[in-house]
Amino acid sequence: IGADRTRMLIDVHAHFHSERSPRSDWRRLNESRLAAGRRIGITAHVASILGSWGANSPTYFPSPDDVTEGNEAMRALVRDHPGLVYAYCTVNPNYTEHALTEIRRGLDQGMVGIKLAASRRATDALLDPIAEAAASQNVPILHHVWQRRRRDWPGQEASDASEIATLAARHPNTKFILAHLAGGGDWGHSLYAVRQASNIWVDLSGSGVDVDMLHAAVGNLGCSRLLWGADVTLDTGWGKLRYLESMLSGPEWDLIAFRNAVTVFPAGAFHVDD
């Protein structure tokens, strides 16, 4: 990142692992993400741990025990890296009371958002209590999506942008983050679907490094609706970051790099020196 653009960089879509992960090298993975983040200039990783990542229950349909232990591991990382790592509270909406309990406990202990994976389609009424909880606590929901879902996928209840827009319309006071625009699929469909949904922000994370996508995202939504993130790995996030640096003015880059996130997440979650 250029020397004039190093003040703050928030990764709004990060993941870490825990000892319950199927990866025996989970500590190394976590350490390598933090080390790479330092090289890139990341000043805040907003992250989740998706239960046991499929080791003890399905990744997208985690058991209540897996959800709780993943959130506890995430809070431990926050304690170990204060001011650098921030946490989403992951929940499975198929267990409504457990999900609401996790949200209350997590937010009381400093978590700054809610993570919904592909556990229930966004149009399902089971998501309404979670959206209401997010609105009442002024925290965003990061929602996993397929960019234009053309069919059902095994092992998940995947949603696309039009379904997130339906949920957002039911809950106009809730802030939603559409996950990984660059995660594959028809990103043009997603941009069109959420264009009029002012309570949906779009994160640019995912494995794709598509210059046309970046230009289309800025052209259709404007810089004020976009958030920088990396998802599972940082390399492609870094590639998009470098292109955005050359593409945007300083104030525009600031919006995507950190200012929009400061607005989306609870007031005071991140320390910003203006």
Coordinates of C-alpha atoms in Angstrom, one line a residue:
I1 CA 0.0 0.0 0.0
G2 CA 1.3 3.5 -0.8
A3 CA 2.9 5.4 2.0
D4 CA 0.0 8.0 2.0
R5 CA -2.6 5.2 2.5
T6 CA -1.5 3.3 5.5
R7 CA -3.4 4.9 8.3
M8 CA -6.1 2.2 8.6
L9 CA -7.2 -0.9 6.8
I10 CA -10.1 -3.0 8.0
D11 CA -10.6 -6.6 6.7
V12 CA -14.3 -7.0 7.3
H13 CA -14.3 -10.7 6.2
A14 CA -11.6 -12.8 7.9
H15 CA -11.6 -16.3 9.2
F16 CA -9.5 -18.1 11.8
H17 CA -9.3 -21.7 13.0
S18 CA -9.3 -23.4 16.4
E19 CA -8.0 -26.6 17.9
R20 CA -11.4 -28.2 16.9
S21 CA -10.5 -27.6 13.2
P22 CA -9.7 -30.6 11.0
R23 CA -6.4 -28.8 10.3
S24 CA -3.6 -29.9 12.6
D25 CA -1.7 -26.8 11.6
W26 CA -4.4 -24.4 12.8
R27 CA -2.1 -22.4 14.9
R28 CA 0.3 -21.8 12.0
L29 CA -2.7 -20.8 9.8
N30 CA -3.8 -18.2 12.3
E31 CA -0.2 -16.9 12.8
S32 CA 0.4 -16.7 9.0
R33 CA -2.8 -14.6 8.5
L34 CA -1.7 -12.2 11.1
A35 CA 1.8 -12.0 9.7
A36 CA 0.6 -11.5 6.2
G37 CA -1.8 -8.8 7.5
R38 CA 1.1 -6.9 9.0
R39 CA 2.8 -6.9 5.7
I40 CA -0.3 -5.7 3.8
G41 CA -1.1 -3.1 6.4
I42 CA -4.2 -4.5 8.0
T43 CA -5.0 -2.7 11.2
A44 CA -8.2 -4.7 12.1
H45 CA -9.2 -8.2 11.2
V46 CA -13.0 -8.7 11.7
A47 CA -13.3 -12.5 11.8
S48 CA -15.3 -15.5 12.6
I49 CA -14.6 -19.2 13.3
L50 CA -17.2 -21.5 11.7
G51 CA -17.5 -24.0 14.5
S52 CA -15.2 -27.0 14.0
W53 CA -15.1 -26.3 10.2
G54 CA -16.9 -29.6 9.5
A55 CA -14.9 -31.8 11.9
N56 CA -17.7 -32.5 14.3
S57 CA -20.8 -31.2 12.5
P58 CA -21.4 -29.8 9.0
T59 CA -19.7 -26.5 8.3
Y60 CA -22.9 -24.8 7.2
F61 CA -25.2 -26.6 9.7
P62 CA -23.0 -26.5 12.9
S63 CA -24.4 -28.0 16.1
P64 CA -25.1 -25.6 19.0
D65 CA -22.0 -27.0 20.8
D66 CA -19.8 -26.3 17.7
V67 CA -21.2 -22.8 17.4
T68 CA -20.5 -22.0 21.0
E69 CA -17.0 -23.4 21.0
G70 CA -16.2 -21.5 17.8
N71 CA -17.4 -18.3 19.2
E72 CA -15.4 -18.9 22.5
A73 CA -12.3 -19.5 20.4
M74 CA -12.9 -16.3 18.5
R75 CA -13.2 -14.3 21.7
A76 CA -10.0 -15.8 22.9
L77 CA -8.2 -14.6 19.8
V78 CA -9.6 -11.1 20.4
R79 CA -8.3 -11.2 24.0
D80 CA -4.9 -12.3 22.7
H81 CA -4.8 -9.5 20.0
P82 CA -6.6 -6.5 21.4
G83 CA -7.1 -3.7 19.0
L84 CA -6.1 -5.9 16.0
V85 CA -8.7 -8.8 16.0
Y86 CA -12.4 -8.3 16.3
A87 CA -15.1 -10.9 16.3
Y88 CA -18.4 -11.8 14.6
C89 CA -20.7 -14.0 16.6
T90 CA -21.5 -17.0 14.4
V91 CA -25.0 -18.5 14.7
N92 CA -27.1 -21.2 13.2
P93 CA -30.6 -19.8 12.7
N94 CA -32.1 -23.4 12.8
Y95 CA -31.6 -23.2 16.6
T96 CA -33.4 -19.9 17.3
E97 CA -33.1 -19.7 21.1
H98 CA -29.5 -20.9 21.0
A99 CA -28.7 -18.3 18.3
L100 CA -30.3 -15.4 20.3
T101 CA -28.5 -16.5 23.5
E102 CA -25.1 -16.6 21.6
I103 CA -25.8 -13.1 20.2
R104 CA -26.6 -11.7 23.6
R105 CA -23.6 -13.3 25.2
G106 CA -21.3 -12.5 22.4
L107 CA -22.2 -8.8 22.1
D108 CA -22.0 -8.4 25.8
Q109 CA -18.4 -9.7 25.6
G110 CA -17.4 -7.3 22.9
M111 CA -18.2 -9.1 19.6
V112 CA -19.0 -6.5 16.9
G113 CA -21.3 -8.3 14.4
I114 CA -23.2 -11.4 13.5
K115 CA -22.1 -14.0 11.0
L116 CA -24.7 -16.1 9.1
A117 CA -23.3 -18.9 6.9
A118 CA -25.5 -21.0 4.5
S119 CA -27.6 -22.6 7.3
R120 CA -31.0 -21.3 6.2
R121 CA -32.1 -19.3 3.1
A122 CA -32.2 -15.6 3.7
T123 CA -35.9 -15.4 2.8
D124 CA -36.8 -17.8 5.6
A125 CA -38.7 -16.4 8.6
L126 CA -36.2 -18.1 10.9
L127 CA -33.8 -15.2 10.1
D128 CA -36.2 -12.5 11.3
P129 CA -35.4 -12.8 15.1
I130 CA -31.7 -12.6 14.3
A131 CA -32.1 -9.5 12.1
E132 CA -34.2 -7.9 14.8
A133 CA -31.5 -8.6 17.4
A134 CA -28.9 -7.1 15.1
A135 CA -31.0 -3.9 14.6
S136 CA -31.6 -3.5 18.3
Q137 CA -27.8 -3.8 19.1
N138 CA -26.7 -1.8 16.0
V139 CA -24.4 -4.5 14.7
P140 CA -24.2 -5.7 11.1
I141 CA -24.9 -9.2 9.7
L142 CA -22.3 -10.6 7.4
H143 CA -24.3 -13.1 5.2
H144 CA -22.7 -15.8 3.1
V145 CA -24.0 -15.8 -0.5
W146 CA -23.7 -17.3 -3.9
Q147 CA -23.5 -14.6 -6.5
R148 CA -26.7 -15.7 -8.3
R149 CA -27.8 -19.0 -7.1
R150 CA -29.1 -21.1 -10.0
R151 CA -29.6 -24.4 -8.1
D152 CA -29.4 -25.9 -4.7
W153 CA -26.0 -27.0 -3.5
P154 CA -25.2 -30.0 -1.3
G155 CA -24.5 -29.3 2.3
Q156 CA -25.8 -25.8 2.4
E157 CA -28.8 -23.5 2.2
A158 CA -27.2 -20.9 0.0
S159 CA -28.7 -17.5 -0.7
D160 CA -28.1 -15.1 -3.4
A161 CA -28.2 -11.3 -3.5
S162 CA -31.9 -11.1 -4.4
E163 CA -32.8 -13.1 -1.4
I164 CA -30.6 -11.0 0.9
A165 CA -32.4 -7.9 -0.6
T166 CA -35.7 -9.5 0.4
L167 CA -34.5 -10.0 4.0
A168 CA -33.1 -6.4 4.0
A169 CA -36.4 -5.0 2.9
R170 CA -38.2 -6.8 5.8
H171 CA -35.6 -5.3 8.2
P172 CA -34.8 -1.8 7.0
N173 CA -33.1 -0.9 10.3
T174 CA -30.7 -3.8 10.1
K175 CA -27.3 -3.4 8.4
F176 CA -26.3 -6.3 6.1
I177 CA -23.0 -7.1 4.5
L178 CA -23.2 -9.2 1.3
A179 CA -20.3 -11.6 1.5
H180 CA -17.5 -12.2 -1.0
L181 CA -18.7 -10.5 -4.2
A182 CA -15.6 -12.0 -5.8
G183 CA -16.3 -15.5 -4.5
G184 CA -17.5 -16.8 -7.9
G185 CA -20.7 -16.6 -9.8
D186 CA -22.6 -13.7 -11.4
W187 CA -21.4 -10.6 -9.5
G188 CA -23.3 -8.4 -12.0
H189 CA -26.6 -10.0 -10.9
S190 CA -25.6 -9.2 -7.2
L191 CA -24.8 -5.6 -7.9
Y192 CA -28.1 -5.1 -9.7
A193 CA -30.1 -7.0 -7.0
V194 CA -28.8 -4.8 -4.1
R195 CA -28.6 -1.5 -5.9
Q196 CA -31.7 0.0 -4.3
A197 CA -31.2 -1.7 -0.9
S198 CA -29.4 1.1 1.0
N199 CA -29.0 -1.1 4.1
I200 CA -26.8 -3.6 2.3
W201 CA -23.1 -3.1 1.9
V202 CA -21.0 -5.3 -0.3
D203 CA -17.6 -6.8 0.6
L204 CA -15.2 -7.3 -2.2
S205 CA -13.6 -10.5 -0.8
G206 CA -13.3 -13.8 -2.5
S207 CA -10.9 -15.7 -4.7
G208 CA -11.5 -13.6 -7.9
V209 CA -9.3 -10.6 -8.9
D210 CA -11.6 -9.1 -11.5
V211 CA -10.9 -5.6 -12.6
D212 CA -14.2 -5.3 -14.4
M213 CA -16.0 -6.3 -11.2
L214 CA -14.2 -3.6 -9.2
H215 CA -15.2 -0.9 -11.8
A216 CA -18.7 -2.2 -11.9
A217 CA -19.1 -2.2 -8.1
V218 CA -17.9 1.4 -7.9
G219 CA -20.0 2.4 -10.8
N220 CA -23.2 0.8 -9.6
L221 CA -23.0 1.2 -5.8
G222 CA -20.5 4.0 -5.3
C223 CA -17.6 3.8 -3.0
S224 CA -19.8 4.4 0.1
R225 CA -21.4 1.0 -0.2
L226 CA -18.3 -1.1 -0.6
L227 CA -16.1 -2.8 2.0
W228 CA -12.6 -4.3 1.6
G229 CA -12.2 -7.9 2.8
A230 CA -10.2 -11.0 2.0
D231 CA -12.2 -14.1 3.2
V232 CA -10.2 -17.3 3.7
T233 CA -6.9 -16.2 2.2
L234 CA -5.2 -12.8 1.8
D235 CA -3.5 -13.1 -1.5
T236 CA -6.4 -12.2 -3.8
G237 CA -7.6 -9.5 -1.3
W238 CA -4.1 -8.0 -1.6
G239 CA -4.3 -8.0 -5.4
K240 CA -7.7 -6.2 -5.4
L241 CA -6.3 -3.7 -2.8
R242 CA -3.4 -2.8 -5.0
Y243 CA -5.7 -2.2 -8.0
L244 CA -8.1 -0.1 -5.9
E245 CA -5.1 2.0 -4.8
S246 CA -4.4 2.9 -8.4
M247 CA -8.0 3.2 -9.4
L248 CA -9.4 5.5 -6.7
S249 CA -8.7 8.9 -5.2
G250 CA -7.4 9.0 -1.6
P251 CA -10.8 9.9 -0.1
E252 CA -12.5 7.1 -2.2
W253 CA -9.9 4.6 -1.1
D254 CA -10.4 5.6 2.5
L255 CA -14.1 4.8 2.3
I256 CA -13.5 1.3 1.1
A257 CA -10.5 0.7 3.2
F258 CA -11.9 1.7 6.6
R259 CA -14.4 4.6 6.7
N260 CA -17.4 2.6 5.6
A261 CA -16.6 -0.1 8.1
V262 CA -16.4 2.4 10.9
T263 CA -20.0 3.5 9.9
V264 CA -21.3 -0.1 9.6
F265 CA -19.9 -1.5 12.8
P266 CA -20.9 -0.2 16.3
A267 CA -19.7 3.3 17.2
G268 CA -16.3 3.2 18.8
A269 CA -15.5 -0.3 17.7
F270 CA -12.4 0.9 15.9
H271 CA -10.2 3.8 17.0
V272 CA -9.8 6.2 14.1
D273 CA -7.6 9.3 14.2
D274 CA -9.1 11.9 11.9

